[in-house]
Each structure stands twice: as C-alpha cells, then as structure tokens.
C-alpha cells in the first residue's frame, strides 16, 4: 500500500473545516506573507497529526498528504504550503525509519542513488511498512524544530546582510518585500539604494519612505528605467516567491527584466530565499505557474473608457528567471549557487514527496 | 575462458535484442561469465572479469557505454565479495544480487521517460540528434498520452542512425521530420527544446554522445534553447575530459580502426564531448539532475 495512492477522502470532516478556514483566510487576505502562511500551515498540520485517531506512519502520511493536496488544489500559487507539507512528511518518514530500524541503514539519505544501485539494496518504495508505532510524541519535537526554523529564518537570512552589502555600494532592489526590507535594514547604512517600483507602486513608495527614515540613501526609479540605471549598480538584491528545482526562481512580475539587465551588465544578483521557499518542482515552461492578478495595476478602473471591446488588459502575478540569471541564493544556511540547489532540496525533502 | 567466447555472448545479445543498450548487454555478459565459467577463488573471478571487459572493448562496438557499465559492475562485485568467507556462498549471493542489479537497470529507461513527460508540452517542437532508445521511449510515451508535438531528427552521419529513429517515431504516431546534420542551425530558431540521449556522462556533468552533439549544444546555447539530456545512471563514468583531445581514443574510434594502425587524425571520430555549460538538465533514473549533481552521485559511490 502506498500513501501516494490515497484519495482525498481520508480526512475527517473537522479537518476539512480547518483547511477550509485556512484557505479562506489566505484568500481574504487575513493571512499574508509567506512566513506567516508557512507557520499557519505547520499549526494546521500539527492539529491534524495530534487529533488523528491512528498515529501510525501510514495513517499520518495519508492525512498530511491529503491536507497538503487540498490546500494545493485550492491555492496552487502558495507553493510554501506544499513545501511545509513535504517537510512534515519527511519528518514522519524519518521517525518511522528510526523506529522500524530498517536493515539498509548503511545507505545514507533517501531515494535513488548509484550507491544504492550498486549495493543492489533495491529502491526504498513509498510503502511505510507494517510498523504500528504511535509517532505523535517524536513528531512533536520535529514540528517544534521546524517552527523554530521558520521563526528564525528571516533573521538568519538578514544576519548575512553584512557579508554581502558593503559601504558605498549601489544596491538595486525591485518592488516592495518585507524580507528585502529587513535585509537592507540589517546592512551597514552607508550604501546607496536604488528602489525600482514594482507592480504595487504605492507599497514600493512606502518601503522607500521607511528605509530613508531609517537613514539609508534611497532613490526611487520607475521600472521602465531599470536598464538605464543598471550600469551604475554594484549588486541586485531581490526577494523571491519560490526557488525552484534546478535553481530557477519565481518572483514578482517584472523581475525578469531586472535580472536580464543585470546579466547584460554582469551585475551579481542575490536572491533571498529562506529554506521554506525551496520548491522541488521544475518549471517546464515560463507560463507554468503563472496567474493573472486584477488588471488595475496595468489600467486603473477609473480609466475604463480606454478599454473598448478590442483592448485586453493582463497583469500576470509572477515572473520566471532562469538559473543563469541568479548569482547566489541566500538561505538560512548561508549562500549557495543555483547549481547547488538540488543538494539542499534532497536534504530537505524525500524524493517520494516531490509530487504531493 | 576464451576472449572469443565472451565476444560471442556479447555480440549475440547486441544483435538479437535491438532494444538493449550496450551497457546493459555488457553487464549481462559479465553475469553470464560468472555463471558459466566456474572458478574457485575471488582472484580468479577478478581476472576473468577483467579479461571479459577487455574482450568486449575489442568487439568493434562503441565502447563508451560498455566501459561505464562494466566499471559499475566491477564496483558491485567489490562490494559483494567483502561480505562472505565461503566463496561458493559468495558466488551464489553475487549472482542473485547481480540479477536484482540488472533488473534495476532495466527499469531505468521507463523512469527516465516518465521524468521527461511534463517537459513535452502540447504544441512544442523538439529537436533531437541521432538515435537514442530512451529519447525514443519518452517521445512514444508522450504520443501515447495524446500529447501533440513535433520532432525534428537529424540524419546523423556517418551511420545515418537518425533515419531509424525517424522511422520508429513515425511508426509510433509522432509527427517527425528528418533533417540534415547541417540544418541544425536553420531549424534551431523554430524549436522549443532540444532533447538528446547520451552514450556516457562524465564526472563534470558533460556528456559523450554521437558526433555532432557538441555543435548542436552550441547552437542551442546561442539561441537560448534548453538542452535536456535523457540518460540512465549506469552511463555515469569517472572521466573528466577538458576538451575533445582528452577523450580516450577507444571511445572515439572503433577497435578495428585502432588495430589497423591508420593515422587517427585522418579518421572520423564517432563521438564528441559536450561540456556541462551546454546542458540545462539531465533526466536520469536518479531524478532530474543539474550537471553538477553528477559528480556528487559518483563521489558517493566511489568514496
């Protein structure tokens, strides 16, 4: 029996209500910010685990996976929620393995490897064995650890600001982002910041104001002039929505223009990506994850008379930047190059959970 | 044990089973050597294996896959023989585990094809080079899943293996077009992705493949098209070439050419080396890897 075959029906009604509330909180904008979403997802999954009637590895995996699937189906663009689900699934698998004390302990890590092939150990299937241990107690530690990591991730990313941003440098950032703002505040204040307006112009202006009151020299430029100023920039600092397998990133619309200009002028691009934003999926094409936002940022509602029947207004939410546009990812664990992302992914998740 | 006998077993597998790649055929030959030529010590077994590997390298077949497959199998033998004191028992276990090993290898192609599936999207145009069994399988499976896509196949001189690939694609219901090797630059602007197989994967994450792949990779990089390599993990080999001259000459020329003593600079090489910079992703049975992940896997194995 493989938990990946389980249908979404394995969840109790009370859990389905909880998931519904979680989803509607995000949709209504009550819950904002990827870090908060990740933390709430942990709380949600913790409730599901502790209230489950049977707490064997199989039951827990099925329930957690079913919850993850429901959330992913309702909010396909909140990749963070799926990442947290994968982390918890990994914890369940690890605990189960520790209990079952499997024979092929000699092969480190999980999933397929040449070493496993040569030892003819046989790939570990997705089956979770017949172990009937109650895993709730040991999982509590794992969940607490994960929550601690999520809570400290922003500060550990920002703690590295001093290593990357130096005095008298010209730094460019794109759009408003809470993480980028904290990162820039954590750096020594003698650098010059160029803030390019993102799709949410008002928020970008507010962020520029907050930073300049904090004593940083800020210049706001429109997103149309990014290319023009790029030749003077020393470093680009951006916060991403998700870091994908293979080292590509998904970020706010318009980012691709920034990274392409940076690449043209050989300006290093630092992508701030706490571990919970690492997503083990590959973008098969640039439009794969995209969604359309309300188009008022492209054409304000009060100007609707411009929009005759022949005018189509689109405002995509995300942009996709390929791995060769990113110089360095800054995660909680330090800097890593895009070609190293696969390694972090294989440390964080079990390959069986890549597809929820 | 005679050299000719080993060659005969190997060539028989290669001839009778179209669908088996040279690496797997080599490993099967080695297994049948263990089974049929009884020895009494590990030392003898080792010598036998080395002799068999040498024999297969002189079969007038492309050597790249044979060499990496054999190396992996020798590694497997090394791991297996440490475990037991009694040789009889050791041999039995080795055969039994050898078959598990072989079965895992045979499953590999299907796994690779499955990994590549989401990358073949509706309406996309794919350029491929020469004939690769795993690329063929991926495309046929995508066609079976009712995906609509176009494939351009290069003729691939000197053996025109692309013609067979084209024929098999068309027979499988794929919209395929045969193009000249020299038309790669012409067609590149129209295609969305480049999907190729490999005869061997080097430790740097580059590939050794049918001559012309390097040029294809260069054209794809220039026009910014992603290059996906579909390959089974038993083709990973521990060589680190820096340029074309670093490739062993056994890889580049058939053994008959080497034996004839002709001036090799006047001969056509059969394979070239494509550096990792030209490769976007490798689809293997170990998962979807970036080129830098290859050395990681090899280090884990040979540490």
XYZ file of C-alpha atoms in Angstrom, chain A:
356
model
C 0.000 0.000 0.000
C 1.402 3.326 -0.929
C 0.199 6.531 0.701
C 0.557 8.307 -2.621
C -2.398 6.296 -3.867
C -4.640 7.544 -1.059
C -7.571 9.697 -2.101
C -8.526 12.988 -0.501
C -11.314 11.188 1.338
C -9.115 10.071 4.214
C -9.681 13.268 6.119
C -12.159 13.808 8.900
C -14.816 16.456 8.445
C -13.379 18.570 11.265
C -10.035 18.696 9.458
C -11.710 19.655 6.209
C -13.342 22.574 8.037
C -9.960 23.647 9.415
C -8.420 23.518 5.949
C -11.346 25.492 4.563
C -10.770 28.181 7.173
C -7.047 28.290 6.416
C -7.715 28.647 2.688
C -10.335 31.343 3.130
C -8.057 33.295 5.499
C -5.439 33.436 2.765
C -7.917 34.232 0.030
C -9.459 37.051 2.068
C -6.071 38.497 2.800
C -6.320 37.904 6.590
C -3.191 35.807 6.402
C -0.396 37.456 4.462
C 3.279 36.893 3.926
C 4.896 33.600 3.066
C 6.411 33.193 6.531
C 3.038 33.570 8.260
C 1.439 31.185 5.780
C 4.172 28.632 6.407
C 3.732 28.929 10.179
C -0.053 28.575 9.971
C 0.359 25.549 7.750
C 2.590 23.970 10.380
C -0.052 24.660 13.030
C -2.747 23.186 10.796
C -0.770 20.020 10.121
C 0.167 19.745 13.789
C -3.514 19.798 14.728
C -4.229 17.109 12.141
C -1.412 14.948 13.461
C -2.264 15.299 17.126
C -6.002 14.790 16.592
C -5.668 11.789 14.310
C -7.245 8.633 15.656
C -4.439 6.390 14.493
C -0.960 7.746 14.528
C 0.910 5.113 12.553
C 3.229 6.355 9.843
C 0.854 5.255 7.111
C -2.164 6.982 8.609
C -0.263 10.176 9.314
C 1.300 10.332 5.873
C -2.081 9.822 4.261
C -3.725 12.515 6.356
C -0.907 15.045 5.951
C -0.663 14.386 2.250
C -4.421 14.681 1.798
C -4.385 18.010 3.637
C -1.453 19.214 1.541
C -3.255 18.254 -1.636
C -6.410 20.049 -0.614
C -4.528 23.246 0.135
C -2.508 22.961 -3.080
C -5.666 22.462 -5.110
C -7.335 25.495 -3.544
C -4.238 27.722 -3.639
C -1.995 26.497 -6.454
C 0.262 29.533 -6.105
C 1.024 29.197 -2.407
C 3.967 26.880 -3.011
C 5.099 27.496 0.560
C 2.177 25.472 1.956
C 3.166 22.468 -0.139
C 6.790 22.839 0.932
C 5.820 22.723 4.593
C 3.685 19.645 3.906
C 6.697 17.957 2.319
C 8.866 18.835 5.291
C 6.387 17.258 7.711
C 6.060 14.169 5.501
C 9.815 13.848 5.564
C 9.761 14.049 9.369
C 7.141 11.275 9.505
C 9.250 9.094 7.228
C 12.405 9.736 9.236
C 10.700 8.883 12.505
C 9.191 5.763 11.016
C 12.574 4.658 9.737
C 14.183 5.285 13.107
C 11.516 3.110 14.731
C 11.498 0.350 12.172
C 15.298 0.317 12.253
C 15.474 -0.854 8.693
C 18.296 -3.064 7.514
C 19.559 -0.860 4.737
C 20.671 1.820 7.153
C 24.111 1.757 5.581
C 22.978 3.777 2.596
C 22.635 7.340 3.697
C 19.947 9.695 2.583
C 16.830 8.733 0.765
C 15.625 7.980 -2.704
C 17.657 6.579 -5.543
C 21.405 6.763 -5.857
C 24.125 4.962 -7.744
C 25.357 3.598 -4.445
C 22.018 2.005 -3.686
C 22.005 0.574 -7.201
C 25.411 -0.999 -6.770
C 24.621 -2.415 -3.351
C 21.550 -3.966 -5.004
C 19.646 -2.790 -1.971
C 16.526 -2.254 -4.006
C 14.932 1.146 -4.053
C 13.033 2.002 -0.939
C 9.449 2.078 -2.049
C 6.922 4.581 -0.883
C 5.440 1.913 1.378
C 5.771 2.583 5.041
C 5.900 -0.978 6.286
C 3.722 -2.558 8.876
C 5.159 -0.637 11.819
C 2.404 0.284 14.225
C 4.154 2.779 16.446
C 2.475 5.865 17.693
C 4.591 8.591 16.126
C 2.860 11.576 17.701
C 5.308 12.067 20.521
C 8.553 12.070 18.478
C 6.927 14.151 15.748
C 6.169 16.884 18.250
C 9.915 17.567 18.511
C 10.281 17.658 14.742
C 7.418 20.098 14.396
C 8.790 22.325 17.150
C 12.125 22.308 15.368
C 10.515 23.214 12.056
C 8.562 26.013 13.691
C 11.719 27.327 15.295
C 13.454 27.285 11.934
C 10.589 29.162 10.270
C 10.520 31.777 13.021
C 14.242 32.385 12.887
C 14.655 32.109 9.102
C 14.099 35.800 8.376
C 16.619 36.868 10.993
C 19.201 34.344 9.862
C 18.869 35.480 6.234
C 19.151 39.121 7.318
C 22.107 38.300 9.545
C 24.112 37.684 6.397
C 23.457 41.175 5.040
C 26.807 42.471 6.304
C 28.668 39.888 4.245
C 27.020 40.918 1.013
C 26.237 44.612 1.204
C 29.204 46.894 1.819
C 29.646 50.625 2.315
C 29.434 52.934 -0.707
C 27.958 50.244 -2.923
C 24.975 50.913 -5.109
C 22.304 48.298 -4.495
C 19.215 47.845 -6.611
C 16.084 46.157 -5.367
C 12.796 45.591 -7.109
C 9.365 46.212 -5.620
C 8.260 46.036 -2.022
C 9.075 42.990 0.038
C 9.164 42.592 3.792
C 12.156 40.274 3.616
C 14.197 42.520 1.304
C 13.386 45.485 3.528
C 14.617 43.717 6.674
C 17.709 42.536 4.825
C 18.544 46.046 3.651
C 17.973 47.452 7.139
C 20.372 44.888 8.572
C 23.211 46.010 6.295
C 25.549 48.862 7.285
C 23.719 52.070 6.383
C 26.368 53.664 4.169
C 25.294 52.123 0.881
C 23.075 53.787 -1.709
C 19.821 52.071 -2.597
C 18.009 52.309 -5.891
C 14.482 51.066 -5.469
C 12.715 50.195 -8.709
C 8.935 50.395 -8.431
C 7.295 47.012 -8.571
C 3.743 46.257 -9.699
C 2.405 47.638 -6.394
C 3.670 51.200 -6.772
C 2.217 52.540 -3.531
C 3.832 49.803 -1.452
C 7.176 50.417 -3.114
C 6.935 54.115 -2.227
C 6.014 53.276 1.366
C 9.032 50.976 1.636
C 11.301 53.679 0.187
C 9.980 56.101 2.783
C 10.550 53.710 5.684
C 14.091 52.959 4.539
C 15.010 56.583 4.061
C 13.719 57.458 7.576
C 15.991 54.684 8.785
C 18.913 56.641 7.380
C 19.536 54.926 4.075
C 20.002 56.952 0.918
C 17.166 55.808 -1.334
C 16.457 56.703 -4.952
C 13.148 55.570 -6.421
C 13.114 54.871 -10.141
C 10.304 53.617 -12.303
C 10.524 50.048 -13.500
C 10.937 51.366 -17.052
C 14.343 52.847 -16.185
C 15.911 49.754 -14.664
C 18.050 49.152 -17.709
C 19.223 52.748 -17.741
C 20.467 52.692 -14.138
C 21.810 49.138 -14.169
C 25.256 50.110 -15.433
C 25.845 52.003 -12.175
C 24.603 49.252 -9.877
C 27.011 47.019 -7.909
C 24.532 44.408 -6.751
C 20.912 43.465 -7.212
C 19.080 42.169 -4.134
C 15.685 40.563 -4.662
C 13.295 38.511 -2.618
C 11.728 35.581 -4.447
C 8.350 33.869 -4.163
C 9.866 30.456 -4.712
C 13.207 28.937 -5.609
C 12.555 26.046 -7.960
C 14.492 22.867 -8.589
C 17.466 23.477 -10.833
C 17.966 26.982 -9.436
C 15.340 28.968 -11.312
C 13.211 31.457 -9.395
C 9.644 32.597 -9.362
C 9.161 36.209 -8.235
C 7.016 39.288 -8.696
C 6.126 40.219 -12.271
C 8.764 42.359 -13.911
C 11.666 40.622 -12.218
C 12.819 39.032 -15.435
C 13.557 42.480 -16.857
C 15.705 43.241 -13.788
C 17.724 40.024 -13.962
C 18.219 40.297 -17.707
C 19.521 43.831 -17.397
C 21.784 42.677 -14.548
C 23.089 39.845 -16.662
C 23.783 42.192 -19.542
C 25.924 44.386 -17.306
C 27.335 41.393 -15.364
C 25.891 42.654 -12.095
C 25.611 39.964 -9.404
C 22.040 39.064 -8.427
C 21.410 37.953 -4.841
C 18.136 36.113 -4.345
C 16.820 35.987 -0.785
C 15.235 32.575 -0.362
C 14.683 31.163 3.136
C 14.579 27.356 3.087
C 10.786 27.161 3.222
C 10.685 28.772 -0.226
C 12.665 25.964 -1.820
C 10.326 24.010 -4.008
C 11.307 20.680 -5.601
C 9.450 21.230 -8.859
C 10.840 22.149 -12.224
C 9.196 24.829 -14.305
C 8.532 23.124 -17.591
C 7.843 26.438 -19.223
C 7.692 30.037 -18.133
C 3.901 30.206 -18.055
C 3.609 27.100 -15.889
C 2.952 28.725 -12.532
C 1.565 31.969 -13.649
C -1.691 33.519 -12.584
C -3.368 36.734 -13.547
C -3.834 39.477 -10.987
C -6.643 42.041 -11.180
C -5.504 44.230 -14.067
C -5.993 47.597 -12.328
C -2.228 47.982 -11.943
C -1.962 47.942 -15.734
C -5.079 50.005 -16.421
C -6.764 51.723 -13.451
C -10.514 51.201 -13.098
C -11.270 54.914 -13.423
C -9.813 54.858 -16.928
C -12.116 52.098 -18.056
C -13.342 54.110 -21.017
C -9.966 53.425 -22.692
C -10.808 49.760 -22.626
C -13.060 49.249 -25.579
C -14.038 45.770 -26.653
C -10.789 45.305 -28.522
C -8.481 46.039 -25.623
C -7.319 43.154 -23.467
C -5.607 44.003 -20.221
C -3.495 41.403 -18.471
C -1.435 41.677 -15.319
C 0.447 38.462 -14.609
C 1.430 37.974 -10.974
C 4.723 36.170 -11.353
C 7.825 36.218 -13.444
C 10.250 33.432 -14.042
C 14.034 33.890 -14.052
C 16.250 31.044 -15.273
C 19.155 29.728 -13.128
C 21.849 31.544 -15.104
C 20.342 34.902 -14.097
C 20.911 34.288 -10.389
C 24.372 34.558 -8.877
C 23.688 33.475 -5.331
C 20.755 32.266 -3.258
C 20.824 33.413 0.331
C 19.111 30.833 2.522
C 19.091 30.421 6.307
C 22.123 28.187 5.930
C 24.202 30.700 4.004
C 24.843 31.422 0.365
C 24.510 28.724 -2.255
C 24.837 28.875 -6.008
C 21.886 27.870 -8.225
C 23.641 24.674 -9.274
C 23.732 23.607 -5.628
C 20.000 23.881 -5.051
C 19.390 20.245 -5.914
C 21.508 19.291 -2.913
C 19.545 21.430 -0.494
C 16.330 20.007 -1.907
C 17.474 16.443 -1.425
C 18.421 17.264 2.160
C 15.069 18.866 2.953
C 12.557 16.599 1.250
C 12.041 12.939 0.482
C 12.020 12.339 -3.281
C 8.785 10.360 -2.875
C 7.065 13.557 -1.781
C 8.162 15.751 -4.671
C 4.743 15.131 -6.169
C 2.252 15.581 -3.374
